[in-house]
CSV table of C-alpha atoms in Angstrom, one decimal:
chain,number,residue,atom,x,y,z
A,1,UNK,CA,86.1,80.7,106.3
A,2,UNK,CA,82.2,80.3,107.6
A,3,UNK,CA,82.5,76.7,108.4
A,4,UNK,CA,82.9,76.2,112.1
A,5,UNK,CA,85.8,74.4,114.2
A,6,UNK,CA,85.3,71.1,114.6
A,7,UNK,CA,88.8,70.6,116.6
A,8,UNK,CA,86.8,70.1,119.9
A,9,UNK,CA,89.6,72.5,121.7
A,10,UNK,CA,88.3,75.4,124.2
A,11,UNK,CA,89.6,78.6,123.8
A,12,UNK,CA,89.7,81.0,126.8
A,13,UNK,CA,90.7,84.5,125.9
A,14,UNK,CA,92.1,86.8,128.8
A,15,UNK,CA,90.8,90.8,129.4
A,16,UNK,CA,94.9,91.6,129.0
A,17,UNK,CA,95.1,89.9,125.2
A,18,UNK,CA,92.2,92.5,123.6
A,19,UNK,CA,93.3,95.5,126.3
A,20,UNK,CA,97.3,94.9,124.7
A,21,UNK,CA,95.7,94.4,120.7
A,22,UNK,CA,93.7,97.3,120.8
A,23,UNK,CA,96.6,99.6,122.6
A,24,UNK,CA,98.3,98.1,120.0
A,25,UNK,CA,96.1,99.5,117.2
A,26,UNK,CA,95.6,102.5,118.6
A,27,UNK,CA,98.9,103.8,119.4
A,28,UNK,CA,99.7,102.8,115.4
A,29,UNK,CA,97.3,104.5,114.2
A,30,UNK,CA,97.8,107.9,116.1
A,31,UNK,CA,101.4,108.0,114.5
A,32,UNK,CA,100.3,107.2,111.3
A,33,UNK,CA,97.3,109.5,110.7
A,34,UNK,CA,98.5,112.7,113.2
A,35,UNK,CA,95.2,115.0,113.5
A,36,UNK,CA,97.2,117.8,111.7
A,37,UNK,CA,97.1,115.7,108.6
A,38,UNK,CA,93.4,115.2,108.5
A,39,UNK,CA,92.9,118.9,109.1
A,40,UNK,CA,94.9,119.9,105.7
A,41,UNK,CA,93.5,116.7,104.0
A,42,UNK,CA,89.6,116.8,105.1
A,43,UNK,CA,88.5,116.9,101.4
A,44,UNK,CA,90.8,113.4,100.7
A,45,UNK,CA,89.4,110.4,100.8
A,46,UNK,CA,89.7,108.4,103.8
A,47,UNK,CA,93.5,106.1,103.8
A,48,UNK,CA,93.3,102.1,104.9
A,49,UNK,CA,92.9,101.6,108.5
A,50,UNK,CA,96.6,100.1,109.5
A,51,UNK,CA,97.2,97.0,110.5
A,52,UNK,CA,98.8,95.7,113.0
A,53,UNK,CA,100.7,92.0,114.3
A,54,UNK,CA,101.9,90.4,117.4
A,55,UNK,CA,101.9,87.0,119.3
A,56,UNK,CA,99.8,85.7,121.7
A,57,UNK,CA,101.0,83.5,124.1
A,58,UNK,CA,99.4,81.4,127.0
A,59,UNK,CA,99.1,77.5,127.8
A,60,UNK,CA,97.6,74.3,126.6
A,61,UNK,CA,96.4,71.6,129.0
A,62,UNK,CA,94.9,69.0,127.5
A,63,UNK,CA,91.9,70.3,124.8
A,64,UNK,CA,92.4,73.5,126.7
A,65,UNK,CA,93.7,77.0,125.3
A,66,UNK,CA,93.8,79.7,127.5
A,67,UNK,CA,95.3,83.0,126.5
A,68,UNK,CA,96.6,85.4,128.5
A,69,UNK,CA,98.9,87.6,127.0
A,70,UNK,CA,100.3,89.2,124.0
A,71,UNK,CA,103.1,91.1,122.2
A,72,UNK,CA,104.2,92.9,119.1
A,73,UNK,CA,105.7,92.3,116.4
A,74,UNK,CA,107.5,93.3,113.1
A,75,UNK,CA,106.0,92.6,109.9
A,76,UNK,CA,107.2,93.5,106.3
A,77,UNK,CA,104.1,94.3,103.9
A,78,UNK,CA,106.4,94.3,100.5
A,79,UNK,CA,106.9,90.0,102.1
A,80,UNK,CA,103.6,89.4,103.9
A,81,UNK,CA,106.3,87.9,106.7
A,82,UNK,CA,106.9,88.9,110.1
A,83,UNK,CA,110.7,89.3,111.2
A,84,UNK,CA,111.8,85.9,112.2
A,85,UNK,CA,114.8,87.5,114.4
A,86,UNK,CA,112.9,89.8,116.5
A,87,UNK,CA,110.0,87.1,116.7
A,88,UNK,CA,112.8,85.2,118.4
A,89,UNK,CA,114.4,87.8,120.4
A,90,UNK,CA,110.9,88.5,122.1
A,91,UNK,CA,110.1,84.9,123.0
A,92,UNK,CA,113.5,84.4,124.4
A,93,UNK,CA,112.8,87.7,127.1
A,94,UNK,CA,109.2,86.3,127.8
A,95,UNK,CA,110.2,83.1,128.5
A,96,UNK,CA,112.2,84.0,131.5
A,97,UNK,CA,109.6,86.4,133.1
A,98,UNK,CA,106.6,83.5,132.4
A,99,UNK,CA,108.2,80.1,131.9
A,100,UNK,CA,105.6,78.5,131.6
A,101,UNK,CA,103.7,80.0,128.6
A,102,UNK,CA,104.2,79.3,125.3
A,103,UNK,CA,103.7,81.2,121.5
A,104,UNK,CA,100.0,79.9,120.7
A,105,UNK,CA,99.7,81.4,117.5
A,106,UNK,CA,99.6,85.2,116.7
A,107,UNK,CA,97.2,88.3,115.9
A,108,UNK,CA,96.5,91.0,113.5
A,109,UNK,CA,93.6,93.8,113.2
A,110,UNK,CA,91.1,93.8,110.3
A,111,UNK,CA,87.1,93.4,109.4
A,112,UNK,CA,88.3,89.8,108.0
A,113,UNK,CA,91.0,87.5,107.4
A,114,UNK,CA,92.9,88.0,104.4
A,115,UNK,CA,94.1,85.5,101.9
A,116,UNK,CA,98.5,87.1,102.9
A,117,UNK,CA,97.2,86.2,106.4
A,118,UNK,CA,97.5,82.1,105.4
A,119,UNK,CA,101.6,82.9,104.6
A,120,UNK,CA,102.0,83.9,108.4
A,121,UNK,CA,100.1,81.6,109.2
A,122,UNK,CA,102.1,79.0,108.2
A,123,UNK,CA,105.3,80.5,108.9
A,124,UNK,CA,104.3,80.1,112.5
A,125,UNK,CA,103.8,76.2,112.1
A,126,UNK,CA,107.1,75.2,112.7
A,127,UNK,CA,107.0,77.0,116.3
A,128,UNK,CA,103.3,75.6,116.8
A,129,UNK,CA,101.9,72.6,115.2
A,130,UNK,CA,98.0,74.2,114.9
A,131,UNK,CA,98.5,77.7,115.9
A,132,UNK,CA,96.0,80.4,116.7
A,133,UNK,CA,94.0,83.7,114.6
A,134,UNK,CA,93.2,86.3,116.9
A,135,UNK,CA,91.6,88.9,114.8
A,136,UNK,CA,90.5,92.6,116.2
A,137,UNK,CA,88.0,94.3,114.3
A,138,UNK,CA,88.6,98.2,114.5
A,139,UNK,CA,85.8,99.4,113.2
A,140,UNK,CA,82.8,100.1,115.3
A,141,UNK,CA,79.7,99.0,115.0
A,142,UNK,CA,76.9,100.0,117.5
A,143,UNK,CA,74.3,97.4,117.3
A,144,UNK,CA,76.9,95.2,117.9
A,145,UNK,CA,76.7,92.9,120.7
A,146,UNK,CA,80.0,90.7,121.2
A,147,UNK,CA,83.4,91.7,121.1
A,148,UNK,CA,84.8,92.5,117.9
A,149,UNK,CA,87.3,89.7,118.2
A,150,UNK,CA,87.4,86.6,116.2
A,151,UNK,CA,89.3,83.3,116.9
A,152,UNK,CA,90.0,81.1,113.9
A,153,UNK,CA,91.7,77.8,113.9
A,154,UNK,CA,93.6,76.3,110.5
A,155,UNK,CA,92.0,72.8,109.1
A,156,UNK,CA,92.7,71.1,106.0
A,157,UNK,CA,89.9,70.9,103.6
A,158,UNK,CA,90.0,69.5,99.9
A,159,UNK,CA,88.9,72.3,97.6
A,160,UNK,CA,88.4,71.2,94.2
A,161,UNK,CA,90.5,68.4,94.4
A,162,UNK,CA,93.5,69.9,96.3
A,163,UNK,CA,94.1,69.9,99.9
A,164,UNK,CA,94.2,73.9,100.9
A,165,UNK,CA,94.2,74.7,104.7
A,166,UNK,CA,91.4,77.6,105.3
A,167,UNK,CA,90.8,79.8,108.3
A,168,UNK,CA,87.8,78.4,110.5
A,169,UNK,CA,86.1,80.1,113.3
A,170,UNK,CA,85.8,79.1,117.0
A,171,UNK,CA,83.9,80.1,119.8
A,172,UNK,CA,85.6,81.0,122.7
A,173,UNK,CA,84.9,82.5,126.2
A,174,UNK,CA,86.4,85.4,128.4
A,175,UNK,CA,88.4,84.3,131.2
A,176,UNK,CA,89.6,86.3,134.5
A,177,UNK,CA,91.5,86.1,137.1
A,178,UNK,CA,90.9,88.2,140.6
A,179,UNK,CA,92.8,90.5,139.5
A,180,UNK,CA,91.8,91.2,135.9
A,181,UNK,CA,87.9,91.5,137.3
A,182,UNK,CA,89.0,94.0,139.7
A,183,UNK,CA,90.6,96.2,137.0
A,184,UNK,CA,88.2,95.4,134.4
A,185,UNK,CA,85.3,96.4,137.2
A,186,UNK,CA,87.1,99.1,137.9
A,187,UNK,CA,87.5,101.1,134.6
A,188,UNK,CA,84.2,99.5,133.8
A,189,UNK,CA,82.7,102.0,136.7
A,190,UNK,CA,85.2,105.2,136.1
A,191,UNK,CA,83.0,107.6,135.5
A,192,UNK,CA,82.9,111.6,136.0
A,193,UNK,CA,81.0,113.3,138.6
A,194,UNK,CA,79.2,115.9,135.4
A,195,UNK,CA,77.6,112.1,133.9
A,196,UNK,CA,80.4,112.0,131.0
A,197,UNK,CA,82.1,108.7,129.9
A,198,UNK,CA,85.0,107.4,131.0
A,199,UNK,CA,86.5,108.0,127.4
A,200,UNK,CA,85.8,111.6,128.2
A,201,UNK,CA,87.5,112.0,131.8
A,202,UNK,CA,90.6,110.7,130.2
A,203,UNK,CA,90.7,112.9,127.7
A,204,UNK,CA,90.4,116.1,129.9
A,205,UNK,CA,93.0,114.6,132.0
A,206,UNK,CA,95.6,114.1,129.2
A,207,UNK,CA,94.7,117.2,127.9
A,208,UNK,CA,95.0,119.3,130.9
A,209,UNK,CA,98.7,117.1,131.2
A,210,UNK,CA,99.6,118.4,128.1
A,211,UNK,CA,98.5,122.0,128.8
A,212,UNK,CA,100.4,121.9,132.0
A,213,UNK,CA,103.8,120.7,129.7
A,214,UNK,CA,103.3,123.1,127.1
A,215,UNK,CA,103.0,126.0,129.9
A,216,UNK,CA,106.0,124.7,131.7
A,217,UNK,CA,107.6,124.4,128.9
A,218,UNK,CA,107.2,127.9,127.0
A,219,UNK,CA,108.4,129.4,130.7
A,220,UNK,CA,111.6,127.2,130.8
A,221,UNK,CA,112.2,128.9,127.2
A,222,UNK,CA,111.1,132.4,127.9
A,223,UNK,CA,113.9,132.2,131.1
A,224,UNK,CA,116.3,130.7,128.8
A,225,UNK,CA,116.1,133.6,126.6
A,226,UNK,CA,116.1,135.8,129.6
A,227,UNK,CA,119.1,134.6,131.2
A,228,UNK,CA,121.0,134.5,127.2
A,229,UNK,CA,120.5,138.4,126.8
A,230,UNK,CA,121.6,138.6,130.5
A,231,UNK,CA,124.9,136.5,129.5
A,232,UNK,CA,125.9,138.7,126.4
A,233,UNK,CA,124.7,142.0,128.1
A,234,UNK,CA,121.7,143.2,126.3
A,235,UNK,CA,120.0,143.7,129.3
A,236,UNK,CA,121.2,144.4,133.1
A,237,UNK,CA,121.8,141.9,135.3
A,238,UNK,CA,119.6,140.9,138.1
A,239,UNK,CA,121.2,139.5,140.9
A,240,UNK,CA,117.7,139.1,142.8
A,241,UNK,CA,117.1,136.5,139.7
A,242,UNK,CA,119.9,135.0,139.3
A,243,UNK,CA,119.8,133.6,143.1
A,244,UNK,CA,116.2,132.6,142.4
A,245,UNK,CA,117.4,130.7,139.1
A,246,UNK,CA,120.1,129.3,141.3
A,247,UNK,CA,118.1,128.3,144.0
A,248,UNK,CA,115.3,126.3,141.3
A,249,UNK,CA,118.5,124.5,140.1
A,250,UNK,CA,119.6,123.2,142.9
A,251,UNK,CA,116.2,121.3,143.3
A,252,UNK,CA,117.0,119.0,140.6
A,253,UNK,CA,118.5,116.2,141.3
A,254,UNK,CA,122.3,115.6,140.4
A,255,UNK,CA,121.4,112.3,139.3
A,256,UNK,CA,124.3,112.1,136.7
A,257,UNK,CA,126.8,112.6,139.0
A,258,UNK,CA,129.2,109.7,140.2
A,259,UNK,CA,128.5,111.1,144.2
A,260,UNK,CA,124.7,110.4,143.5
A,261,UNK,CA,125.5,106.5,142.7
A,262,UNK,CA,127.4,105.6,145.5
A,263,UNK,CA,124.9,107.2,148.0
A,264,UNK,CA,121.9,105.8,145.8
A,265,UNK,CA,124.0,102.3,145.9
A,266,UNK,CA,125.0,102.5,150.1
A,267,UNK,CA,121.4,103.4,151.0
A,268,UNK,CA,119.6,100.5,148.6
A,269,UNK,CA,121.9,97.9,150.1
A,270,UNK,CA,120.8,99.3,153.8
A,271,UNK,CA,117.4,98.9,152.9
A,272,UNK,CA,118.3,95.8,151.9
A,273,UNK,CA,119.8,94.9,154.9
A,274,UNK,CA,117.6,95.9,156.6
A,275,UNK,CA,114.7,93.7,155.3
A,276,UNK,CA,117.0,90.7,155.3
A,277,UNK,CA,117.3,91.1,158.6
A,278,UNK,CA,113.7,91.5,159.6
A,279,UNK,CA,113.0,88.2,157.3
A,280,UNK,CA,115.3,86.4,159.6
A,281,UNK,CA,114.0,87.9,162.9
A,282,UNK,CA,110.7,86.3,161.5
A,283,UNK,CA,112.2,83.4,160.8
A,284,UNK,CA,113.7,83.1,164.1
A,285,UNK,CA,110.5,83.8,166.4
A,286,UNK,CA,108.5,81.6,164.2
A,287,UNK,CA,111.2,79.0,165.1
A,288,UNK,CA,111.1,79.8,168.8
A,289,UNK,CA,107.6,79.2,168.5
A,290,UNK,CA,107.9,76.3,166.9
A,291,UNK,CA,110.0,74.8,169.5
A,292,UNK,CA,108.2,76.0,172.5
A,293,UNK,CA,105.3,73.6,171.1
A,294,UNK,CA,107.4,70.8,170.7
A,295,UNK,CA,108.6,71.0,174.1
A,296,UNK,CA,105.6,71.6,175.6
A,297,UNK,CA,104.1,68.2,173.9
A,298,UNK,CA,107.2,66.7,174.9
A,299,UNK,CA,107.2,67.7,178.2
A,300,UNK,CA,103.5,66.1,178.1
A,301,UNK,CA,104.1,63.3,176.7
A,302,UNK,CA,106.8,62.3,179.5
A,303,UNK,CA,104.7,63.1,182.1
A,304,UNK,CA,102.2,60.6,180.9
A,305,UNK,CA,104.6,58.2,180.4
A,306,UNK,CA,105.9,58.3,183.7
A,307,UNK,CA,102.4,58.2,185.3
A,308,UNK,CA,101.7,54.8,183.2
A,309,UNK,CA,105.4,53.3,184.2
A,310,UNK,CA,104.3,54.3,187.8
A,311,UNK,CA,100.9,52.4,188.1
């Protein structure tokens, strides 16, 4: 797995493919290692980083790879094999919203590649003939440099007289479009006004989000039980409350309610209407336009005409 590619293909690796892999990692390891379990288990020893799988997909032109997008997938650990059905099911709804891209080979999370990760690799064959290793490396590593991401290509070597295909490595290089440079710049340069990171402003934000629920939520309760002990008479009723209760009610929106649809329904086909109509006004004075020009040339090009007939 040291040797190098010597396919001769160029891999270009989109912003979106390590932002969706790492998400990826992340949100799967949150659920399985909640913080209250590593406040009663501090004194265990640390459990296996999870792993994680998906697809990558992109296009191919020529001895060109380029990358630009991901998703997840199923995999069964008691099989080492990802679930073929759902595989399916997911390439079938990305192939109407982007046509044109195709499964290049899939992705996983781990310091290196395993020896179970050769048995999805091949299972993937029969949708690509050489298909791509994206590998995310989790942990982190200060003095490090270059992305933790690794690209590895499949070649068939002869290893002690039997033909085995091995994981080999290949460079790649980060592509963007205008828009991927614009967010990447962008989050690249979010930083707090107090000089903390940007890992930092996101966490006060979600936390003071979650605060905010919490609060709302422990009022909506403490009202609940207000208005229950009002209901079976442990307590006297407050008309001055009730109205005010009423009143915060009928700020909700009735969005269950069949009365809702049909309005919601009659005033998105208005809007509609509306900006079908302005589309064909444009259309209409860009025609007018259009014709006023050919006239006019027309109209010159008769006059000169006639001048020539006349001399």
């Amino acid at each position: 797995m040291a040797s190098s590619s010597s396919s001769g293909l160029t891999f270009k690796l989109h912003p979106l493919v390590i932002l969706n892999v790492s998400d990826h990692y992340t949100r799967v390891k949150s659920q399985s290692q909640p913080p209250s379990s590593h406040s009663s288990n501090c004194a265990d020893s640390p459990s296996a980083p999870p792993r994680v799988f998906g697809c990558v997909i992109g296009v191919q032109s020529g001895r060109t790879v380029e990358i630009f997008n991901s998703f997840e997938l199923l995999y069964d650990p008691a099989t080492h094999s990802l679930d073929r059905a759902f595989l399916e099911k997911k390439q079938e709804l990305y192939k109407k919203v982007f046509p044109n891209f195709y499964v290049l080979g899939w992705y996983s999370s781990g310091s290196d590649a395993q020896e179970s990760d050769m048995l999805i690799h091949k299972a993937l064959m029969d949708i690509n003939e050489s298909p791509v290793y994206v590998l995310l490396n989790p942990s982190i590593n200060h003095a490090q440099k270059d992305l933790p991401l690794t690209i590895y290509e499949s070649e068939l070597h002869v290893i002690d007289g039997i033909p085995q295909l091995i994981f080999v490595q290949a460079s790649y290089q980060i592509e963007t479009v205008e828009a991927e440079r614009i967010s990447v710049d962008h989050v690249a340069h979010l930083k707090p006004s107090d000089g903390g990171s940007a890992a930092t402003q996101l966490a006060a934000h979600l936390t003071g989000i979650h605060s905010a629920i919490k609060m709302l939520n422990s009022r909506i309760r403490v009202l609940h039980h207000y208005l229950l002990a009002m209901q079976k008479g442990d307590i006297p009723c407050d008309n001055s409350l009730l109205r005010q209760v009423s009143s915060l009610l009928r700020r909700l929106p009735a969005i269950e309610s069949e009365k809702f649809r049909d309005d919601f329904l009659m005033e998105y086909n208005d809007t509609l209407l509306v900006s079908y109509l302005a589309m064909f006004t444009n259309c209409s004075s860009t025609m007018n336009e259009l014709v006023d020009k050919f006239n006019t040339a027309y109209e010159r090009h008769s006059r000169r005409g006639g001048r020539t007939a006349f001399i």
